[in-house]
CSV table of C-alpha atoms in Angstrom, one decimal:
chain,number,residue,atom,x,y,z
A,1,MET,CA,-30.4,282.4,129.9
A,2,SER,CA,-32.7,285.1,128.6
A,3,GLN,CA,-33.9,285.0,124.9
A,4,ASN,CA,-31.8,288.2,124.1
A,5,GLN,CA,-28.7,286.7,125.5
A,6,SER,CA,-29.4,283.4,123.6
A,7,SER,CA,-29.8,285.2,120.4
A,8,SER,CA,-26.6,287.4,121.0
A,9,ASN,CA,-24.7,284.3,121.6
A,10,ASN,CA,-26.0,282.5,118.5
A,11,THR,CA,-24.9,285.5,116.5
A,12,ASP,CA,-21.5,285.5,117.9
A,13,PHE,CA,-21.3,281.6,117.2
A,14,ASP,CA,-22.5,282.3,113.6
A,15,MET,CA,-19.3,284.4,113.1
A,16,ILE,CA,-17.1,281.7,114.2
A,17,ALA,CA,-17.0,277.9,113.2
A,18,ILE,CA,-19.1,276.0,115.7
A,19,ALA,CA,-16.4,273.3,115.9
A,20,ASP,CA,-13.8,276.0,116.9
A,21,VAL,CA,-16.1,277.2,119.7
A,22,ALA,CA,-16.6,273.8,120.9
A,23,ALA,CA,-13.1,272.9,120.9
A,24,GLN,CA,-12.1,276.0,122.7
A,25,MET,CA,-14.7,275.2,125.3
A,26,ALA,CA,-13.2,271.8,125.7
A,27,LEU,CA,-9.8,273.4,126.3
A,28,ASP,CA,-11.1,276.1,128.7
A,29,VAL,CA,-13.5,274.1,130.9
A,30,ARG,CA,-10.7,272.8,133.1
A,31,GLY,CA,-7.6,274.5,131.9
A,32,LYS,CA,-4.2,273.0,131.5
A,33,PHE,CA,-3.5,269.7,133.3
A,34,PRO,CA,-1.3,270.5,136.3
A,35,GLN,CA,1.9,268.3,135.7
A,36,ASP,CA,2.7,268.4,139.5
A,37,THR,CA,-0.5,266.4,140.1
A,38,ILE,CA,0.2,263.7,137.8
A,39,ASN,CA,1.0,261.1,140.5
A,40,SER,CA,-2.4,261.6,141.9
A,41,VAL,CA,-4.0,260.7,138.5
A,42,ILE,CA,-1.6,258.1,137.3
A,43,PRO,CA,-0.4,256.6,140.7
A,44,LEU,CA,3.0,255.0,141.0
A,45,PRO,CA,3.0,251.3,141.9
A,46,ARG,CA,2.6,250.8,145.8
A,47,ARG,CA,5.9,249.4,147.2
A,48,LEU,CA,5.8,247.1,150.4
A,49,GLY,CA,8.6,247.8,153.0
A,50,ARG,CA,10.9,244.8,153.6
A,51,SER,CA,9.0,243.9,156.8
A,52,GLN,CA,5.6,244.2,155.4
A,53,GLN,CA,3.8,241.2,153.9
A,54,PRO,CA,0.8,241.3,151.5
A,55,SER,CA,-2.5,240.5,153.0
A,56,ALA,CA,-4.5,237.6,152.0
A,57,ILE,CA,-6.8,239.8,149.9
A,58,ASP,CA,-3.9,241.3,148.2
A,59,GLN,CA,-2.3,237.9,147.4
A,60,GLU,CA,-5.7,236.7,146.0
A,61,GLY,CA,-6.0,239.9,143.9
A,62,MET,CA,-2.5,239.6,142.4
A,63,ARG,CA,-3.1,235.8,141.7
A,64,LEU,CA,-6.2,236.9,139.7
A,65,TRP,CA,-4.3,239.6,138.1
A,66,ASN,CA,-1.3,237.5,137.0
A,67,ALA,CA,-3.6,235.0,135.4
A,68,SER,CA,-5.8,237.6,133.6
A,69,GLN,CA,-5.8,238.3,129.9
A,70,THR,CA,-5.4,242.1,130.8
A,71,LYS,CA,-2.2,241.5,132.6
A,72,LYS,CA,-0.8,239.5,129.5
A,73,ASP,CA,-2.0,242.2,127.1
A,74,PHE,CA,-0.3,244.7,129.4
A,75,ASP,CA,3.1,242.8,129.5
A,76,ASP,CA,2.8,242.6,125.5
A,77,PHE,CA,2.3,246.4,125.0
A,78,ASP,CA,5.5,248.5,124.6
A,79,PRO,CA,4.6,252.2,124.3
A,80,ALA,CA,7.8,252.8,122.8
A,81,VAL,CA,6.9,250.8,119.7
A,82,ILE,CA,5.0,252.9,117.3
A,83,THR,CA,2.0,251.3,115.7
A,84,GLU,CA,-1.2,252.7,114.5
A,85,ALA,CA,-3.0,251.3,117.5
A,86,SER,CA,-0.5,252.5,120.0
A,87,GLU,CA,-0.2,256.0,118.5
A,88,ASN,CA,-4.1,256.3,118.7
A,89,TYR,CA,-4.1,255.0,122.1
A,90,LYS,CA,-1.6,257.4,123.3
A,91,THR,CA,-3.8,260.3,121.8
A,92,VAL,CA,-6.8,259.0,123.9
A,93,TRP,CA,-4.7,259.3,127.0
A,94,ARG,CA,-3.6,263.0,126.0
A,95,VAL,CA,-7.2,264.1,125.4
A,96,CYS,CA,-8.6,262.6,128.6
A,97,LEU,CA,-5.9,264.1,130.7
A,98,ARG,CA,-6.3,267.4,129.0
A,99,VAL,CA,-10.1,267.5,129.0
A,100,PHE,CA,-11.1,265.4,132.1
A,101,TRP,CA,-7.9,265.4,134.2
A,102,SER,CA,-8.5,261.7,134.1
A,103,THR,CA,-7.4,258.5,132.2
A,104,PRO,CA,-9.0,256.1,129.9
A,105,ASN,CA,-8.2,253.4,132.3
A,106,GLU,CA,-10.2,255.1,135.1
A,107,ILE,CA,-13.1,255.6,132.7
A,108,LEU,CA,-13.4,252.2,131.4
A,109,SER,CA,-12.7,250.3,134.7
A,110,LEU,CA,-14.2,247.7,137.1
A,111,ARG,CA,-14.9,250.6,139.4
A,112,GLU,CA,-17.3,251.9,136.7
A,113,GLY,CA,-18.6,248.5,135.8
A,114,LEU,CA,-17.1,249.1,132.4
A,115,ARG,CA,-14.5,247.1,130.2
A,116,TYR,CA,-13.1,247.8,126.7
A,117,ARG,CA,-14.1,244.8,124.6
A,118,PRO,CA,-12.4,244.5,121.2
A,119,THR,CA,-14.5,243.0,118.4
A,120,PRO,CA,-12.0,241.6,115.7
A,121,PRO,CA,-12.7,239.1,113.0
A,122,ALA,CA,-12.5,235.7,114.1
A,123,SER,CA,-9.1,234.9,112.9
A,124,VAL,CA,-7.5,238.1,114.4
A,125,LYS,CA,-6.0,238.4,117.7
A,126,ALA,CA,-6.7,241.7,119.5
A,127,SER,CA,-5.5,243.3,122.7
A,128,HIS,CA,-7.8,243.9,125.6
A,129,VAL,CA,-5.6,246.8,126.8
A,130,VAL,CA,-4.6,248.8,123.7
A,131,PHE,CA,-7.8,250.1,122.0
A,132,SER,CA,-8.3,249.5,118.3
A,133,PRO,CA,-7.4,252.6,116.1
A,134,LYS,CA,-11.1,253.0,115.4
A,135,PHE,CA,-12.3,252.7,119.0
A,136,SER,CA,-9.6,255.2,120.0
A,137,ARG,CA,-10.4,257.7,117.4
A,138,LEU,CA,-14.3,257.5,118.5
A,139,PHE,CA,-13.4,257.7,122.1
A,140,ALA,CA,-11.1,260.8,121.6
A,141,GLU,CA,-13.7,262.7,119.4
A,142,LEU,CA,-16.4,262.0,122.1
A,143,VAL,CA,-14.2,263.3,125.1
A,144,VAL,CA,-13.6,266.7,123.6
A,145,HIS,CA,-17.3,267.3,122.9
A,146,PRO,CA,-18.6,270.2,125.1
A,147,CYS,CA,-21.8,268.5,126.1
A,148,TRP,CA,-19.9,266.7,128.9
A,149,GLU,CA,-18.9,270.1,130.3
A,150,GLY,CA,-15.3,268.7,131.3
A,151,ARG,CA,-16.9,266.1,133.6
A,152,SER,CA,-16.0,262.6,133.0
A,153,ASN,CA,-18.7,261.3,135.2
A,154,LEU,CA,-21.4,262.5,132.5
A,155,PHE,CA,-19.3,260.7,129.9
A,156,ILE,CA,-19.2,257.4,131.9
A,157,MET,CA,-23.0,257.6,132.6
A,158,ALA,CA,-23.5,258.0,128.9
A,159,ILE,CA,-21.4,254.9,127.9
A,160,GLN,CA,-23.0,252.9,130.7
A,161,TYR,CA,-26.6,253.7,129.5
A,162,THR,CA,-25.6,252.9,125.9
A,163,VAL,CA,-24.2,249.5,126.8
A,164,LYS,CA,-27.0,248.8,129.3
A,165,VAL,CA,-29.7,249.5,126.7
A,166,ARG,CA,-27.9,247.5,124.0
A,167,VAL,CA,-27.4,244.5,126.1
A,168,ASP,CA,-30.6,244.9,128.0
A,169,SER,CA,-28.8,244.8,131.4
A,170,ARG,CA,-31.3,244.5,134.3
A,171,THR,CA,-29.1,245.7,137.1
A,172,SER,CA,-29.7,249.0,138.9
A,173,TRP,CA,-28.5,252.2,137.5
A,174,PRO,CA,-27.4,255.0,138.0
A,175,ASN,CA,-25.3,254.7,141.2
A,176,ALA,CA,-27.0,257.1,143.8
A,177,ASP,CA,-23.5,258.5,144.6
A,178,ILE,CA,-23.1,260.2,141.2
A,179,LEU,CA,-26.5,261.8,141.3
A,180,HIS,CA,-25.7,264.4,144.2
A,181,PHE,CA,-24.6,266.9,141.3
A,182,LEU,CA,-27.4,266.3,139.0
A,183,SER,CA,-30.6,268.0,139.9
A,184,CYS,CA,-32.7,265.7,138.0
A,185,PRO,CA,-36.0,264.1,139.4
A,186,ALA,CA,-36.3,261.6,136.7
A,187,LEU,CA,-32.9,260.1,137.1
A,188,LYS,CA,-33.1,260.0,140.8
A,189,ALA,CA,-36.5,258.2,140.5
A,190,LEU,CA,-34.7,255.7,138.2
A,191,SER,CA,-31.9,255.1,140.5
A,192,ARG,CA,-34.5,254.2,143.3
A,193,TRP,CA,-36.8,252.2,141.1
A,194,SER,CA,-34.2,250.3,139.1
A,195,PHE,CA,-33.5,248.0,141.9
A,196,ARG,CA,-36.8,246.4,141.0
A,197,LEU,CA,-35.8,245.8,137.2
A,198,GLU,CA,-35.7,242.1,137.5
A,199,GLU,CA,-38.8,241.9,139.6
A,200,VAL,CA,-40.9,244.1,137.2
A,201,ALA,CA,-39.5,242.5,134.0
A,202,ILE,CA,-39.1,245.6,132.0
A,203,SER,CA,-36.0,247.3,130.4
A,204,LEU,CA,-33.9,250.0,132.1
A,205,HIS,CA,-34.8,252.2,129.0
A,206,GLU,CA,-38.6,251.6,129.6
A,207,MET,CA,-38.2,252.2,133.3
A,208,HIS,CA,-36.5,255.6,132.6
A,209,ARG,CA,-39.3,256.5,130.3
A,210,GLN,CA,-41.8,255.9,133.1
A,211,ALA,CA,-39.6,257.8,135.6
A,212,ARG,CA,-39.7,260.7,133.2
A,213,GLU,CA,-43.2,260.7,132.9
A,214,ALA,CA,-44.0,260.4,136.6
A,215,GLN,CA,-42.5,263.7,137.3
A,216,THR,CA,-45.0,266.3,137.9
A,217,GLU,CA,-43.1,269.1,140.1
A,218,ALA,CA,-40.1,269.5,138.0
A,219,PRO,CA,-39.2,268.5,134.4
A,220,PRO,CA,-36.4,265.9,133.5
A,221,SER,CA,-32.9,267.4,133.1
A,222,GLU,CA,-31.5,268.0,129.8
A,223,PHE,CA,-29.1,265.0,130.5
A,224,SER,CA,-32.1,262.9,131.1
A,225,ASN,CA,-33.4,264.0,127.7
A,226,PHE,CA,-30.1,263.1,126.1
A,227,LEU,CA,-30.0,259.6,127.7
A,228,TYR,CA,-33.6,258.9,126.5
A,229,PHE,CA,-32.7,260.0,123.0
A,230,LEU,CA,-29.4,257.9,123.3
A,231,GLY,CA,-31.4,254.8,124.5
A,232,GLU,CA,-33.8,255.1,121.5
A,233,ILE,CA,-30.9,254.6,119.2
A,234,ALA,CA,-29.2,252.0,121.3
A,235,SER,CA,-32.4,250.0,121.5
A,236,MET,CA,-32.3,249.6,117.7
A,237,SER,CA,-29.2,247.7,117.9
A,238,PRO,CA,-29.5,245.0,120.5
A,239,SER,CA,-27.0,242.3,121.0
A,240,SER,CA,-25.5,240.4,123.9
A,241,ASP,CA,-22.6,238.5,122.4
A,242,TYR,CA,-20.1,239.2,125.2
A,243,LYS,CA,-20.0,238.3,129.0
A,244,GLN,CA,-21.0,241.1,131.4
A,245,THR,CA,-18.5,240.2,134.0
A,246,TYR,CA,-14.9,240.0,134.3
A,247,LEU,CA,-13.0,238.3,137.2
A,248,GLY,CA,-16.2,237.9,138.9
A,249,ARG,CA,-17.0,241.6,138.8
A,250,PRO,CA,-19.8,243.4,136.8
A,251,ALA,CA,-18.2,244.8,133.7
A,252,LEU,CA,-20.4,246.0,130.6
A,253,PRO,CA,-18.5,245.1,127.4
A,254,VAL,CA,-17.7,248.6,125.8
A,255,THR,CA,-17.4,248.0,122.0
A,256,THR,CA,-16.9,250.2,118.9
A,257,LYS,CA,-20.6,249.7,118.0
A,258,ASP,CA,-21.4,251.5,121.5
A,259,LEU,CA,-19.2,254.5,120.7
A,260,LYS,CA,-20.8,254.8,117.2
A,261,ILE,CA,-24.1,254.8,118.9
A,262,LEU,CA,-23.1,257.4,121.4
A,263,THR,CA,-21.5,259.6,118.5
A,264,THR,CA,-24.8,259.4,116.6
A,265,ALA,CA,-26.7,260.6,119.7
A,266,VAL,CA,-24.3,263.4,120.4
A,267,THR,CA,-24.5,264.8,116.9
A,268,HIS,CA,-28.2,264.7,116.4
A,269,PHE,CA,-29.5,265.6,119.9
A,270,ASP,CA,-31.1,268.9,120.1
A,271,TRP,CA,-29.0,270.6,122.8
A,272,GLU,CA,-30.6,273.4,124.6
A,273,GLU,CA,-27.8,276.0,125.0
A,274,VAL,CA,-26.3,275.8,121.5
A,275,ASP,CA,-27.2,273.9,118.5
A,276,TRP,CA,-24.0,271.7,118.2
A,277,ALA,CA,-24.5,271.2,114.5
A,278,GLU,CA,-20.8,269.9,114.0
A,279,THR,CA,-19.8,266.2,114.6
A,280,PRO,CA,-17.6,265.1,117.4
A,281,GLU,CA,-15.0,264.3,114.5
A,282,GLU,CA,-15.0,267.9,113.4
A,283,VAL,CA,-14.7,269.3,117.0
A,284,PHE,CA,-11.8,266.9,117.6
A,285,ASP,CA,-10.0,268.1,114.4
A,286,SER,CA,-10.3,271.7,115.6
A,287,PHE,CA,-9.2,270.7,119.1
A,288,LYS,CA,-5.9,269.1,117.7
A,289,VAL,CA,-5.4,272.2,115.5
A,290,LYS,CA,-5.5,274.3,118.8
A,291,GLY,CA,-2.9,272.2,120.4
A,292,GLY,CA,-5.1,270.4,122.8
A,293,PHE,CA,-3.1,267.3,123.0
A,294,LEU,CA,-1.2,267.1,126.2
A,295,ALA,CA,2.3,265.9,126.2
A,296,ILE,CA,2.7,262.7,128.6
A,297,SER,CA,5.5,260.2,129.2
A,298,THR,CA,4.6,256.9,127.5
A,299,LEU,CA,6.5,255.3,130.4
A,300,ARG,CA,3.6,256.0,132.7
A,301,MET,CA,0.8,254.7,130.5
A,302,THR,CA,0.6,251.1,131.8
A,303,ASP,CA,1.1,252.0,135.6
A,304,ASN,CA,-2.5,252.6,136.3
């Protein structure tokens, strides 16, 4: 973008509340969610024919599922019962479908190495399925921010990096499969180098710094700049109170603290294209006024 174009755009933005511009970008980046594709995003349970028998792997998977806390919490959740937690959780679903064409269950999933971890007081029982009202609010506010460009994989990477820095996870990151769309030499180098994290005994964030400094032909991407800024904030609040596995699979515990850290980073990072001076909360409020919530059937929320 040329300097004149940038100046012109900034003048235009000055005439309109930045939060309104950001909210409209979130609405426009993908457009309305196509209702006829709902089954591909929230698949119906697969039914076996009468002559079919589940495989040994399927049977073991069902045994683990039926014995899990997640299964119990799903069974206890009735979407038709209105509570503060359930209403905020429904909002997260609507926002994720509208902006990302994805669901919160896909974002915080074992496939992505992430799991929601409630942090209630010792005497309070909390669901591991339905997010707390505060967690839901922060999650929804972050989703609508235009810095993700409507791409859930960027949002997922930011959550992963936040938690990995906070708990000082020494496993390799990021997955090379998600880097093909990011022309970032620093993150590609980090992906290669991080397999040696335990061997070299340094943190992921420190290795990211070294990968950034090692690039001589092309500078790190803006997203690498943002992740490094995010890591500086996350490293000031270290903690490892919760397990990083679930049912034997890697699962970083995503807490309200992590979303607060990510919100701080999104708010204060110096974005190149536009100075997003408004907080994610202000963008979310404008998004809501503009009718950004997608209507979905609550009967499908526990199918995924």
